[in-house]
Amino acid sequence: MSKLIRFGVSLSSDLLKKFDKLIDRKGYKNRSEAIRDMIREELVSEEWKEGGRETVGVFSLVYDHHRNDLSQVINNIQHNNLNIIRSSTHVHIDHKNCLEVIILKGKSSEIRKLTDLLTSTKGIKHGKLIMTSTGSDLT
Ligand code: NI
């Protein structure tokens, strides 16, 4: 674990009041943990912008399994991308709707390419990618 450093931050009292209100609402016990989380959030966001870094994504998609051969199409796309798919779960939401959650690990550009392909597939009602991290570069 790297050494802990203390540093001072100058900001207006109004901004600090707003910040304290925000972090209180979010359940933080102190400013340090809130600031650390905000820094991590920015670092993860940069990781995704860089494209070539190995990262982790959680992708969900909702679709009507009665529609054409959608289940088969989604299945084929996944079988063709086993190099970045770590796990997937299928949940039958109701008589016609299905939810699929796919956990991916790989270059952010590859994850985006695959999740964009799935989201834009005809018949998919909603696709959503959570861009997270392997955690290895975050302390
Ligand atoms: Ni289903």
mmCIF file of C-alpha atoms and ligand atoms in Angstrom:
data_model
loop_
_atom_site.group_PDB
_atom_site.id
_atom_site.type_symbol
_atom_site.label_atom_id
_atom_site.label_comp_id
_atom_site.label_asym_id
_atom_site.label_seq_id
_atom_site.Cartn_x
_atom_site.Cartn_y
_atom_site.Cartn_z
ATOM 1 C CA MET A 1 0.000 0.000 0.000
ATOM 2 C CA SER A 2 1.338 3.433 -0.896
ATOM 3 C CA LYS A 3 2.071 6.129 1.680
ATOM 4 C CA LEU A 4 -0.818 8.295 2.877
ATOM 5 C CA ILE A 5 -0.418 11.983 1.941
ATOM 6 C CA ARG A 6 -2.358 14.914 3.411
ATOM 7 C CA PHE A 7 -2.917 17.976 1.257
ATOM 8 C CA GLY A 8 -4.883 21.206 1.608
ATOM 9 C CA VAL A 9 -7.548 22.363 -0.814
ATOM 10 C CA SER A 10 -8.733 25.963 -1.144
ATOM 11 C CA LEU A 11 -12.328 26.584 -2.159
ATOM 12 C CA SER A 12 -15.177 28.966 -1.426
ATOM 13 C CA SER A 13 -17.296 28.365 1.658
ATOM 14 C CA ASP A 14 -20.408 28.126 -0.561
ATOM 15 C CA LEU A 15 -18.882 25.364 -2.642
ATOM 16 C CA LEU A 16 -17.710 23.520 0.470
ATOM 17 C CA LYS A 17 -21.226 23.773 1.980
ATOM 18 C CA LYS A 18 -22.697 22.266 -1.176
ATOM 19 C CA PHE A 19 -20.075 19.541 -1.191
ATOM 20 C CA ASP A 20 -20.709 18.667 2.475
ATOM 21 C CA LYS A 21 -24.464 18.516 1.849
ATOM 22 C CA LEU A 22 -23.945 16.267 -1.164
ATOM 23 C CA ILE A 23 -21.623 13.811 0.560
ATOM 24 C CA ASP A 24 -23.853 13.726 3.646
ATOM 25 C CA ARG A 25 -26.793 12.773 1.411
ATOM 26 C CA LYS A 26 -24.656 10.047 -0.158
ATOM 27 C CA GLY A 27 -23.771 8.678 3.268
ATOM 28 C CA TYR A 28 -20.084 9.597 3.497
ATOM 29 C CA LYS A 29 -18.702 9.897 7.016
ATOM 30 C CA ASN A 30 -15.898 12.241 5.974
ATOM 31 C CA ARG A 31 -14.649 14.380 3.089
ATOM 32 C CA SER A 32 -11.538 12.284 2.473
ATOM 33 C CA GLU A 33 -13.440 9.145 1.467
ATOM 34 C CA ALA A 34 -15.762 11.188 -0.764
ATOM 35 C CA ILE A 35 -12.810 12.861 -2.503
ATOM 36 C CA ARG A 36 -11.005 9.525 -2.931
ATOM 37 C CA ASP A 37 -14.122 8.069 -4.608
ATOM 38 C CA MET A 38 -14.456 11.083 -6.914
ATOM 39 C CA ILE A 39 -10.805 10.742 -7.949
ATOM 40 C CA ARG A 40 -11.294 7.002 -8.609
ATOM 41 C CA GLU A 41 -14.388 7.765 -10.689
ATOM 42 C CA GLU A 42 -12.370 10.152 -12.866
ATOM 43 C CA LEU A 43 -9.517 7.654 -13.214
ATOM 44 C CA VAL A 44 -11.927 4.917 -14.342
ATOM 45 C CA SER A 45 -13.511 7.341 -16.794
ATOM 46 C CA GLU A 46 -10.055 8.081 -18.261
ATOM 47 C CA GLU A 47 -9.281 4.356 -18.409
ATOM 48 C CA TRP A 48 -12.320 3.923 -20.662
ATOM 49 C CA LYS A 49 -11.442 6.924 -22.856
ATOM 50 C CA GLU A 50 -7.969 5.531 -23.547
ATOM 51 C CA GLY A 51 -9.446 2.493 -25.330
ATOM 52 C CA GLY A 52 -6.415 0.216 -25.084
ATOM 53 C CA ARG A 53 -6.403 -0.424 -21.333
ATOM 54 C CA GLU A 54 -7.767 -3.648 -19.884
ATOM 55 C CA THR A 55 -10.943 -2.954 -18.013
ATOM 56 C CA VAL A 56 -14.250 -4.452 -16.879
ATOM 57 C CA GLY A 57 -17.787 -3.769 -18.064
ATOM 58 C CA VAL A 58 -21.198 -5.005 -16.958
ATOM 59 C CA PHE A 59 -23.728 -4.958 -19.768
ATOM 60 C CA SER A 60 -27.465 -5.529 -19.488
ATOM 61 C CA LEU A 61 -29.952 -5.938 -22.283
ATOM 62 C CA VAL A 62 -33.705 -6.348 -22.324
ATOM 63 C CA TYR A 63 -35.476 -7.933 -25.274
ATOM 64 C CA ASP A 64 -38.599 -9.762 -26.377
ATOM 65 C CA HIS A 65 -37.647 -13.379 -26.997
ATOM 66 C CA HIS A 66 -40.696 -13.898 -29.250
ATOM 67 C CA ARG A 67 -39.262 -11.468 -31.720
ATOM 68 C CA ASN A 68 -37.739 -13.134 -34.791
ATOM 69 C CA ASP A 69 -34.694 -15.174 -33.884
ATOM 70 C CA LEU A 70 -33.365 -12.614 -31.422
ATOM 71 C CA SER A 71 -32.338 -15.136 -28.731
ATOM 72 C CA GLN A 72 -30.282 -16.983 -31.352
ATOM 73 C CA VAL A 73 -28.716 -13.776 -32.686
ATOM 74 C CA ILE A 74 -27.675 -12.668 -29.181
ATOM 75 C CA ASN A 75 -26.346 -16.137 -28.456
ATOM 76 C CA ASN A 76 -24.274 -16.200 -31.664
ATOM 77 C CA ILE A 77 -22.771 -12.762 -30.968
ATOM 78 C CA GLN A 78 -21.690 -13.986 -27.513
ATOM 79 C CA HIS A 79 -20.195 -17.214 -28.869
ATOM 80 C CA ASN A 80 -18.120 -15.110 -31.287
ATOM 81 C CA ASN A 81 -16.708 -12.965 -28.467
ATOM 82 C CA LEU A 82 -15.645 -15.474 -25.837
ATOM 83 C CA ASN A 83 -12.260 -13.772 -25.515
ATOM 84 C CA ILE A 84 -13.830 -10.869 -23.616
ATOM 85 C CA ILE A 85 -16.967 -12.427 -22.115
ATOM 86 C CA ARG A 86 -16.357 -13.733 -18.598
ATOM 87 C CA SER A 87 -19.916 -14.590 -17.619
ATOM 88 C CA SER A 88 -23.530 -14.111 -18.636
ATOM 89 C CA THR A 89 -26.871 -14.649 -16.952
ATOM 90 C CA HIS A 90 -30.304 -14.882 -18.479
ATOM 91 C CA VAL A 91 -33.435 -13.994 -16.510
ATOM 92 C CA HIS A 92 -36.977 -14.539 -17.851
ATOM 93 C CA ILE A 93 -38.641 -11.325 -16.651
ATOM 94 C CA ASP A 94 -42.169 -12.145 -17.759
ATOM 95 C CA HIS A 95 -43.990 -14.084 -20.488
ATOM 96 C CA LYS A 96 -42.270 -12.190 -23.291
ATOM 97 C CA ASN A 97 -39.359 -10.155 -21.914
ATOM 98 C CA CYS A 98 -35.879 -11.408 -21.140
ATOM 99 C CA LEU A 99 -32.957 -9.761 -19.348
ATOM 100 C CA GLU A 100 -29.413 -10.767 -20.099
ATOM 101 C CA VAL A 101 -26.449 -9.557 -18.026
ATOM 102 C CA ILE A 102 -22.988 -9.989 -19.520
ATOM 103 C CA ILE A 103 -19.756 -9.412 -17.600
ATOM 104 C CA LEU A 104 -16.856 -8.445 -19.826
ATOM 105 C CA LYS A 105 -13.117 -8.045 -19.316
ATOM 106 C CA GLY A 106 -10.850 -6.712 -22.039
ATOM 107 C CA LYS A 107 -9.791 -3.547 -23.819
ATOM 108 C CA SER A 108 -12.422 -0.841 -23.382
ATOM 109 C CA SER A 109 -12.545 -0.347 -27.169
ATOM 110 C CA GLU A 110 -13.394 -4.060 -27.656
ATOM 111 C CA ILE A 111 -16.031 -4.010 -24.918
ATOM 112 C CA ARG A 112 -17.650 -0.902 -26.424
ATOM 113 C CA LYS A 113 -17.627 -2.435 -29.909
ATOM 114 C CA LEU A 114 -19.426 -5.549 -28.695
ATOM 115 C CA THR A 115 -21.953 -3.752 -26.490
ATOM 116 C CA ASP A 116 -22.697 -1.236 -29.279
ATOM 117 C CA LEU A 117 -23.316 -4.155 -31.634
ATOM 118 C CA LEU A 118 -25.720 -5.787 -29.182
ATOM 119 C CA THR A 119 -27.521 -2.527 -28.328
ATOM 120 C CA SER A 120 -28.049 -1.676 -31.997
ATOM 121 C CA THR A 121 -29.353 -5.148 -32.868
ATOM 122 C CA LYS A 122 -32.939 -4.888 -34.104
ATOM 123 C CA GLY A 123 -35.437 -5.834 -31.410
ATOM 124 C CA ILE A 124 -33.273 -5.026 -28.381
ATOM 125 C CA LYS A 125 -35.437 -2.814 -26.161
ATOM 126 C CA HIS A 126 -32.716 -1.486 -23.879
ATOM 127 C CA GLY A 127 -28.978 -1.952 -23.600
ATOM 128 C CA LYS A 128 -26.897 -0.403 -20.831
ATOM 129 C CA LEU A 129 -23.163 -0.608 -20.178
ATOM 130 C CA ILE A 130 -21.699 0.025 -16.725
ATOM 131 C CA MET A 131 -18.083 1.029 -17.235
ATOM 132 C CA THR A 132 -16.140 -0.146 -14.222
ATOM 133 C CA SER A 133 -12.567 -1.307 -13.650
ATOM 134 C CA THR A 134 -10.352 -4.293 -12.884
ATOM 135 C CA GLY A 135 -9.455 -2.336 -9.731
ATOM 136 C CA SER A 136 -5.756 -3.087 -10.174
ATOM 137 C CA ASP A 137 -4.804 0.566 -10.803
ATOM 138 C CA LEU A 138 -7.013 1.928 -8.045
ATOM 139 C CA THR A 139 -5.914 2.112 -4.430
HETATM 140 NI NI NI B 1 -35.930 -15.493 -21.238
#
